[in-house]
Coordinates of C-alpha atoms and ligand atoms in Angstrom, one line a residue:
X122 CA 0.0 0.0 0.0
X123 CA 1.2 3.6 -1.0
X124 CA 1.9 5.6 1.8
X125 CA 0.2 9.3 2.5
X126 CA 3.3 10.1 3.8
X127 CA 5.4 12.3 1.5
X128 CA 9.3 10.9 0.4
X129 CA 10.6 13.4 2.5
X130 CA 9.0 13.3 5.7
X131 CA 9.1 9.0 5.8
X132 CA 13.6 9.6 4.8
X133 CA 13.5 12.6 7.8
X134 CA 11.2 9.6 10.5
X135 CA 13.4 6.5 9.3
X136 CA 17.2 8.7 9.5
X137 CA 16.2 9.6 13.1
X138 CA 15.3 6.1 14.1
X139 CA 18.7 5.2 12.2
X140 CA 20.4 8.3 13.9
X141 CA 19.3 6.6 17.2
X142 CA 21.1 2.7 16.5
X143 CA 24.2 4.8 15.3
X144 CA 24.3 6.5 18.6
X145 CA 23.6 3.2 20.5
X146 CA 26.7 1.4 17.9
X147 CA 29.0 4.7 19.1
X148 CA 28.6 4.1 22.8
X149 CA 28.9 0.0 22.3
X150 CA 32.2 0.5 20.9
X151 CA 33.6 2.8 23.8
X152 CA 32.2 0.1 26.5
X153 CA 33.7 -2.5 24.5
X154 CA 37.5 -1.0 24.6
X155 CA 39.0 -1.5 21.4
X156 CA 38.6 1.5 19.2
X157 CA 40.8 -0.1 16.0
X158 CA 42.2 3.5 15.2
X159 CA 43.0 3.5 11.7
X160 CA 45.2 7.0 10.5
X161 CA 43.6 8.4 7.1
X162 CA 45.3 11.1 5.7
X163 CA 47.2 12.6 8.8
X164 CA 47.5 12.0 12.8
X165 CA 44.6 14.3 13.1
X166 CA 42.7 12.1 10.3
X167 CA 41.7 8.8 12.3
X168 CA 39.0 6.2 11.4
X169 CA 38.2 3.8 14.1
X170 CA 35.5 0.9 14.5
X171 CA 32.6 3.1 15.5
X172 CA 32.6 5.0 12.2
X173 CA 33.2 2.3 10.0
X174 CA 30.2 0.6 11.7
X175 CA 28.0 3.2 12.0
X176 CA 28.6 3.9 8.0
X177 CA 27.4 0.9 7.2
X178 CA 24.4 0.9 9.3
X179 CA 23.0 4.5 8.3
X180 CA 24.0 3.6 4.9
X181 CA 23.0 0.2 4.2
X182 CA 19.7 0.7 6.3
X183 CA 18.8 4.0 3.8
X184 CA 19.5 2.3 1.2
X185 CA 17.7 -0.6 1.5
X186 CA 14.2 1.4 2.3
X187 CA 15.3 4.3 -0.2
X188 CA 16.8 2.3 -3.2
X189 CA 16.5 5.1 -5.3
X190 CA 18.7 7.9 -2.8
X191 CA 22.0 9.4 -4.2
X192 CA 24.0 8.5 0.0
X193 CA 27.5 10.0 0.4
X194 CA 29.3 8.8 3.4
X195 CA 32.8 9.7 4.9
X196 CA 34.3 6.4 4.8
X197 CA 35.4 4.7 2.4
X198 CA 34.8 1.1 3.0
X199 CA 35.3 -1.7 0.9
X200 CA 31.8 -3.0 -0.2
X201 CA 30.2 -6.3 1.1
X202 CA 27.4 -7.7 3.0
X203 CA 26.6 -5.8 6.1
X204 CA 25.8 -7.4 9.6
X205 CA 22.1 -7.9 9.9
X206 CA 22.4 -6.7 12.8
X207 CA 23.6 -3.3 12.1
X208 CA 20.2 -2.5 10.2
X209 CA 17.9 -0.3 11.2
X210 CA 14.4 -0.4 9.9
X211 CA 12.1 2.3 12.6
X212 CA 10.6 5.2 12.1
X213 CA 10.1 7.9 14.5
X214 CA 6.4 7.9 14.4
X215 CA 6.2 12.0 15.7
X216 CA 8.2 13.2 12.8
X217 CA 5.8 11.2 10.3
X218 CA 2.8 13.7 12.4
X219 CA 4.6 16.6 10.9
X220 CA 3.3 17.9 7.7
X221 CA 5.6 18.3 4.9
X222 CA 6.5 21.9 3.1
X223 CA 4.5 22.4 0.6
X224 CA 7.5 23.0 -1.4
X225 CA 9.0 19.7 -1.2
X226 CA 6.0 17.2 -1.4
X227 CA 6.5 16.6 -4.8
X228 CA 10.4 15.4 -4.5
X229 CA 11.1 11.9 -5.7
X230 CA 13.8 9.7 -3.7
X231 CA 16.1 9.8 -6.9
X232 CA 15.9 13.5 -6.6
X233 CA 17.6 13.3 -2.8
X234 CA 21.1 13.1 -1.8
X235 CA 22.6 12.1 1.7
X236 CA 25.1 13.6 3.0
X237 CA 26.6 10.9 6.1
X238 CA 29.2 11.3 8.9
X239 CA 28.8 8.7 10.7
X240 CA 30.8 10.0 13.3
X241 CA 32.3 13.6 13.9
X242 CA 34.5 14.7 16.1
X243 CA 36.3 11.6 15.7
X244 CA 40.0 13.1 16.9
X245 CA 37.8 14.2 20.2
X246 CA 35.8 10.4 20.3
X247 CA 39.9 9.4 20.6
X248 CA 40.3 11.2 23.5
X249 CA 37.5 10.7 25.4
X250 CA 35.7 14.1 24.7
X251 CA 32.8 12.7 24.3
X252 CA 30.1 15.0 24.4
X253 CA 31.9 16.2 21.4
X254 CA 30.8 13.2 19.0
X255 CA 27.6 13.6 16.7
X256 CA 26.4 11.6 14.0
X257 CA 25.1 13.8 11.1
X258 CA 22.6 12.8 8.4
X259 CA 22.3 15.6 6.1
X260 CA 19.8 15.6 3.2
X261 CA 19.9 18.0 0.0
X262 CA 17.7 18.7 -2.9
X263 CA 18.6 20.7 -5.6
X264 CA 22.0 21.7 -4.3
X265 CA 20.1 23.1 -0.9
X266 CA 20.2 21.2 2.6
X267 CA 16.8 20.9 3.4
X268 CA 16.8 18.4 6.1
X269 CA 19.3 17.3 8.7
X270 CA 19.6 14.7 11.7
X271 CA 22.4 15.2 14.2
X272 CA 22.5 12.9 17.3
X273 CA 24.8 13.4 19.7
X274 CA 25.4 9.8 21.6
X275 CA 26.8 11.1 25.0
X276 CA 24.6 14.6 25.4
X277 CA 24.4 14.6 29.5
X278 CA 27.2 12.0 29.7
X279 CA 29.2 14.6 32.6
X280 CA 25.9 15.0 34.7
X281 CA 24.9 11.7 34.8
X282 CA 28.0 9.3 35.8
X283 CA 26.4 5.9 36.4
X284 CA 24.7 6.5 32.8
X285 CA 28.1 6.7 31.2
X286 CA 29.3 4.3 29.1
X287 CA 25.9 3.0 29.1
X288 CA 25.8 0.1 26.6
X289 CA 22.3 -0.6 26.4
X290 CA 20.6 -1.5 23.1
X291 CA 17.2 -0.5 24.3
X292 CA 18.3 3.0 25.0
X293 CA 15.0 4.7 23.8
X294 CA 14.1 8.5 23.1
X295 CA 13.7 8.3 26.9
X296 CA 17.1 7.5 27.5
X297 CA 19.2 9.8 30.0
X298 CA 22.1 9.4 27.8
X299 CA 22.2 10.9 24.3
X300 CA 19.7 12.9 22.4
X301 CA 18.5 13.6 18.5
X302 CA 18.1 16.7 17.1
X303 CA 16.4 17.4 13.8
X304 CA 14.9 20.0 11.1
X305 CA 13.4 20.7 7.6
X306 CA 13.8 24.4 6.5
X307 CA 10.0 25.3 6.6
X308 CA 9.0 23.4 9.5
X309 CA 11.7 24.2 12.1
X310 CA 14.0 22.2 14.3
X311 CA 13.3 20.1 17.3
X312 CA 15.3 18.0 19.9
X313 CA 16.5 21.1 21.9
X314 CA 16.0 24.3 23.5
X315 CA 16.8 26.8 21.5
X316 CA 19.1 30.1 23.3
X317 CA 20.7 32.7 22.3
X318 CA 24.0 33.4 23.2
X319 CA 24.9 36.8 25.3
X320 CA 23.8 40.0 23.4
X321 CA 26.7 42.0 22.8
X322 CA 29.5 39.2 23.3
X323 CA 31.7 37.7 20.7
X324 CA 31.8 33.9 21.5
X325 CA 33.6 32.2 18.9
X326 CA 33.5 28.2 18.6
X327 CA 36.2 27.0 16.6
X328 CA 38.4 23.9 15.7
X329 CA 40.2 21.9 18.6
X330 CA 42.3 19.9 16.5
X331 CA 43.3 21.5 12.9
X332 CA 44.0 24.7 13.9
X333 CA 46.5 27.0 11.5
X334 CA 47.9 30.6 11.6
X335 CA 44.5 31.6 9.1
X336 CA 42.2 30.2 11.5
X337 CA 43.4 32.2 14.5
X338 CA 44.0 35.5 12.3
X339 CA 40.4 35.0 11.3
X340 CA 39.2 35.0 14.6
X341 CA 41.7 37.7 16.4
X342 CA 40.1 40.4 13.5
X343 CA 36.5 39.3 15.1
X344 CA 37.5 40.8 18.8
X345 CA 36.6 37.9 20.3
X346 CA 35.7 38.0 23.8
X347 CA 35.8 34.4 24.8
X348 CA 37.3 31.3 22.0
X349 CA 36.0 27.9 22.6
X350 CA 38.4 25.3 20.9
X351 CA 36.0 22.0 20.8
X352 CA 35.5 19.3 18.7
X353 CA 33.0 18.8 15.6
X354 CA 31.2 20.8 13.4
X355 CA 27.9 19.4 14.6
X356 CA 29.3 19.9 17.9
X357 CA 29.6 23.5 17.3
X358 CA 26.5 24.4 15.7
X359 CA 24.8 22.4 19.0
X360 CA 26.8 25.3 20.9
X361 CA 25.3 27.7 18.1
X362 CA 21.9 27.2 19.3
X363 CA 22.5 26.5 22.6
X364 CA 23.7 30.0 23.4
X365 CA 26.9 28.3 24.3
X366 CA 28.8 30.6 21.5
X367 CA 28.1 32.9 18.8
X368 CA 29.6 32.1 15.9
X369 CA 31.4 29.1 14.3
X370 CA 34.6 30.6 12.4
X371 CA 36.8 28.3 10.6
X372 CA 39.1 29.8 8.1
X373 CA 40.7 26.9 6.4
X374 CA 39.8 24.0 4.2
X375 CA 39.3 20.3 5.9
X376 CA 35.5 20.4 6.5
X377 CA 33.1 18.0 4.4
X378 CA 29.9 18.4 2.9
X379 CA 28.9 16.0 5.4
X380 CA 30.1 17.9 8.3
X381 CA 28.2 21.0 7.6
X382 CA 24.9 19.7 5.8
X383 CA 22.6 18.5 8.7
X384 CA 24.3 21.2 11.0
X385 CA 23.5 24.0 8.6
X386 CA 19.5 22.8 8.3
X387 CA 19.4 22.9 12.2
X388 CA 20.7 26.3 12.4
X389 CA 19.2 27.8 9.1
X390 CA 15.5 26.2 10.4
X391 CA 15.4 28.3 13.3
X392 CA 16.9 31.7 11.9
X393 CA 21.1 31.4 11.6
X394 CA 23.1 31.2 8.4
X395 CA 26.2 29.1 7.8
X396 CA 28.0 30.3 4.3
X397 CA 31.8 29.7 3.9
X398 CA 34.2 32.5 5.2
X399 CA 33.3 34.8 1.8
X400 CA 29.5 34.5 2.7
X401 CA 28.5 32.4 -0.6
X402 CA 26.1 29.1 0.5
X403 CA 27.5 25.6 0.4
X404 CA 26.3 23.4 -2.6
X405 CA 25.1 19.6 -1.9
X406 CA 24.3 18.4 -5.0
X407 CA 26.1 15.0 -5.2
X408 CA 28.4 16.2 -8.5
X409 CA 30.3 18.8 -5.4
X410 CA 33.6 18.2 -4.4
X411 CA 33.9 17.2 -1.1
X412 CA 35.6 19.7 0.8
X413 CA 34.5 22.8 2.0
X414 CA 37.5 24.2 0.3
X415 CA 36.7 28.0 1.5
X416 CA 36.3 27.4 4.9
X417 CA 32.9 27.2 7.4
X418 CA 31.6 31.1 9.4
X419 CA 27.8 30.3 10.3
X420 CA 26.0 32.1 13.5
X421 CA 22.7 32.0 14.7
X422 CA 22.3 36.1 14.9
X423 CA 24.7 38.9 13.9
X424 CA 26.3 36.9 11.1
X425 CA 26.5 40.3 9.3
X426 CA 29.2 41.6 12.1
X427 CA 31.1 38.1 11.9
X428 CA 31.0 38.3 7.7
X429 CA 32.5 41.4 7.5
X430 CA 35.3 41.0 10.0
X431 CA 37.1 38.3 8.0
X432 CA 39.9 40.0 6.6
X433 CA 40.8 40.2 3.1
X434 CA 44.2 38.1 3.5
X435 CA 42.0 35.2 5.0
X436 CA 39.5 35.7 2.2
X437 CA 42.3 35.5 -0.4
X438 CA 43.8 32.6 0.9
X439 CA 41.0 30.6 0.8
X440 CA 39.5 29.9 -2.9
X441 CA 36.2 28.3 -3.2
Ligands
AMP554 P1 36.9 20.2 13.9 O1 36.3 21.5 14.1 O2 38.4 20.3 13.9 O3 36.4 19.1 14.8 O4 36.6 19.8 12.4 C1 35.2 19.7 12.0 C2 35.1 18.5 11.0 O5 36.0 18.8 9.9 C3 35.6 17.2 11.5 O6 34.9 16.2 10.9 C4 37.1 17.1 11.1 O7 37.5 15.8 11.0 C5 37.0 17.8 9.8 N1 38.3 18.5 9.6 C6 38.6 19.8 9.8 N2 39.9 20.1 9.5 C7 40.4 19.0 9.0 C8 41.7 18.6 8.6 N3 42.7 19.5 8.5 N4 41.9 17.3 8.2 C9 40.9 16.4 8.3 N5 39.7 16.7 8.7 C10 39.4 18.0 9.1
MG555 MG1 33.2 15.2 10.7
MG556 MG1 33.4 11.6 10.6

């Protein structure tokens, strides 16, 4: 039987249920102890078990509902069957209540793609930062994200001691541990309480990890009051719309489409922009190259002030 569901809404319901395994696979591998840390392109590139795992799982269980979905993952994993087990076939019932844009009921799953980091923040995940890890599902049409998941397995992990580590496969919504946050421009984003951060302050989130002489130039021309140097790009814009900062400036290539796809839908569905450091939008359509060559400056208010504070050697420095 067809469903009245539009394409859309039933990929936003099934990627949160999917979101929600990849969490529970992120924590299984910390309680387990053996990360399997494989070095990609440089000691601050690292793969380990949990995001080859959780690749497969978001991207196998997609595909097999969603045959028809262009799916773009981080990893690059040799193909082959994938663990039954690691399958995912829910979906969150509440999202499927929500009525679709008008503007996107008539997309087709062939006209989709999925943008996946199964794990980000994966430097931080090393080093047992781990509210820093998020798993991002991004989806674009057209070139535009339009949709985004972003769970973040250890949200409340510091206030809540006996519940860390908590390898329990039953972990619901209800869980202590872990939350997912989600959005389609048009509807809004939900998961969270949305804050802004201080009037008047200049809290810039940036890099931890793959900082560079550009990076901190950018953000000395912003008179910064306070710098936060965390982990993750969905980690940052969670601190975006938090109130925990008030802009995310990161003046140097290394960012992926699929680090900034679901994280710009969050923070474009409830009022923010994310552009790269010249201000032009990010393009998703699954021809793109991969890195966000030009850099990453998104805020959830003022972006105007942060935009024109990037100096003109930083712009110049970084091509699209
Ligand atoms: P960060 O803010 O350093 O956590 O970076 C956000 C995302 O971009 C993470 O997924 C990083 O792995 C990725 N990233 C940023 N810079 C680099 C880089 N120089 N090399 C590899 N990945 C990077
Ligand atoms: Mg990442
Ligand atoms: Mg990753």
């Amino acid at each position: 039987m067809a469903s009245s569901h539009t394409v859309l809404m039933r990929l936003v319901a099934s990627a949160y249920s999917i979101a929600q395994k990849a969490g529970t696979i992120v924590r299984c591998v910390i309680a387990e102890g053996d990360l399997d840390i494989v070095q990609k392109t440089s000691a601050t590139d690292l793969q380990t078990k949990a995001d080859r795992l959780v690749q497969m799982s978001i991207c196998s269980s997609l595909a097999r509902k969603f045959p028809k979905l262009t799916i773009i993952g981080e990893e690059d994993l040799p193909p082959g069957e994938v663990d039954q087990e690691l399958i995912e076939d829910g979906q969150w019932e509440e999202i499927l209540k929500q009525p679709c844009p008008s503007q996107y009921q008539a997309i087709k799953e062939e006209d989709l793609v999925v943008w996946v980091d199964p794990l980000d923040g994966t430097k931080e995940y090393t080093e047992g930062l781990l509210d820093n890890v998020t798993v991002l599902i991004g989806i674009a049409y057209e070139g535009k994200a339009i949709a985004g998941i972003i769970n973040q397995p250890y949200y409340n992990y510091q206030n809540n001691e006996k519940e860390k580590h908590r390898n329990d496969a039953k972990a619901g919504p209800d869980a202590v541990l872990g939350r997912t946050i989600w959005g389609v421009l048009g509807l809004g984003a939900f998961g969270f309480q949305l804050k802004e951060a201080p009037a008047g302050k200049h809290i810039i989130t940036t890099t931890r990890s793959h900082s560079n002489k550009l990076v901190n130039d950018c953000i000395s021309a912003m008179n910064p009051d306070t710098v936060l140097r965390v982990g993750g790009a969905g980690n940052k814009i969670i601190q975006l719309i938090e109130g925990k900062a008030s802009a995310y400036v990161f003046a140097s290539a290394g960012c992926k489409k699929w680090d900034t796809c679901a994280p710009e839908v969050i923070l474009h569905a409830v009022g923010g922009k994310l552009t790269d450091i010249h201000g032009n939008a990010l393009k998703y359509n699954k021809e793109v190259k991969h890195m966000n060559s030009a850099g990453v400056l998104a805020a959830l208010r003022n972006y105007e002030y942060y935009a024109s504070h990037v100096p003109e050697s930083v712009k110049s420095a970084l091509i699209p």
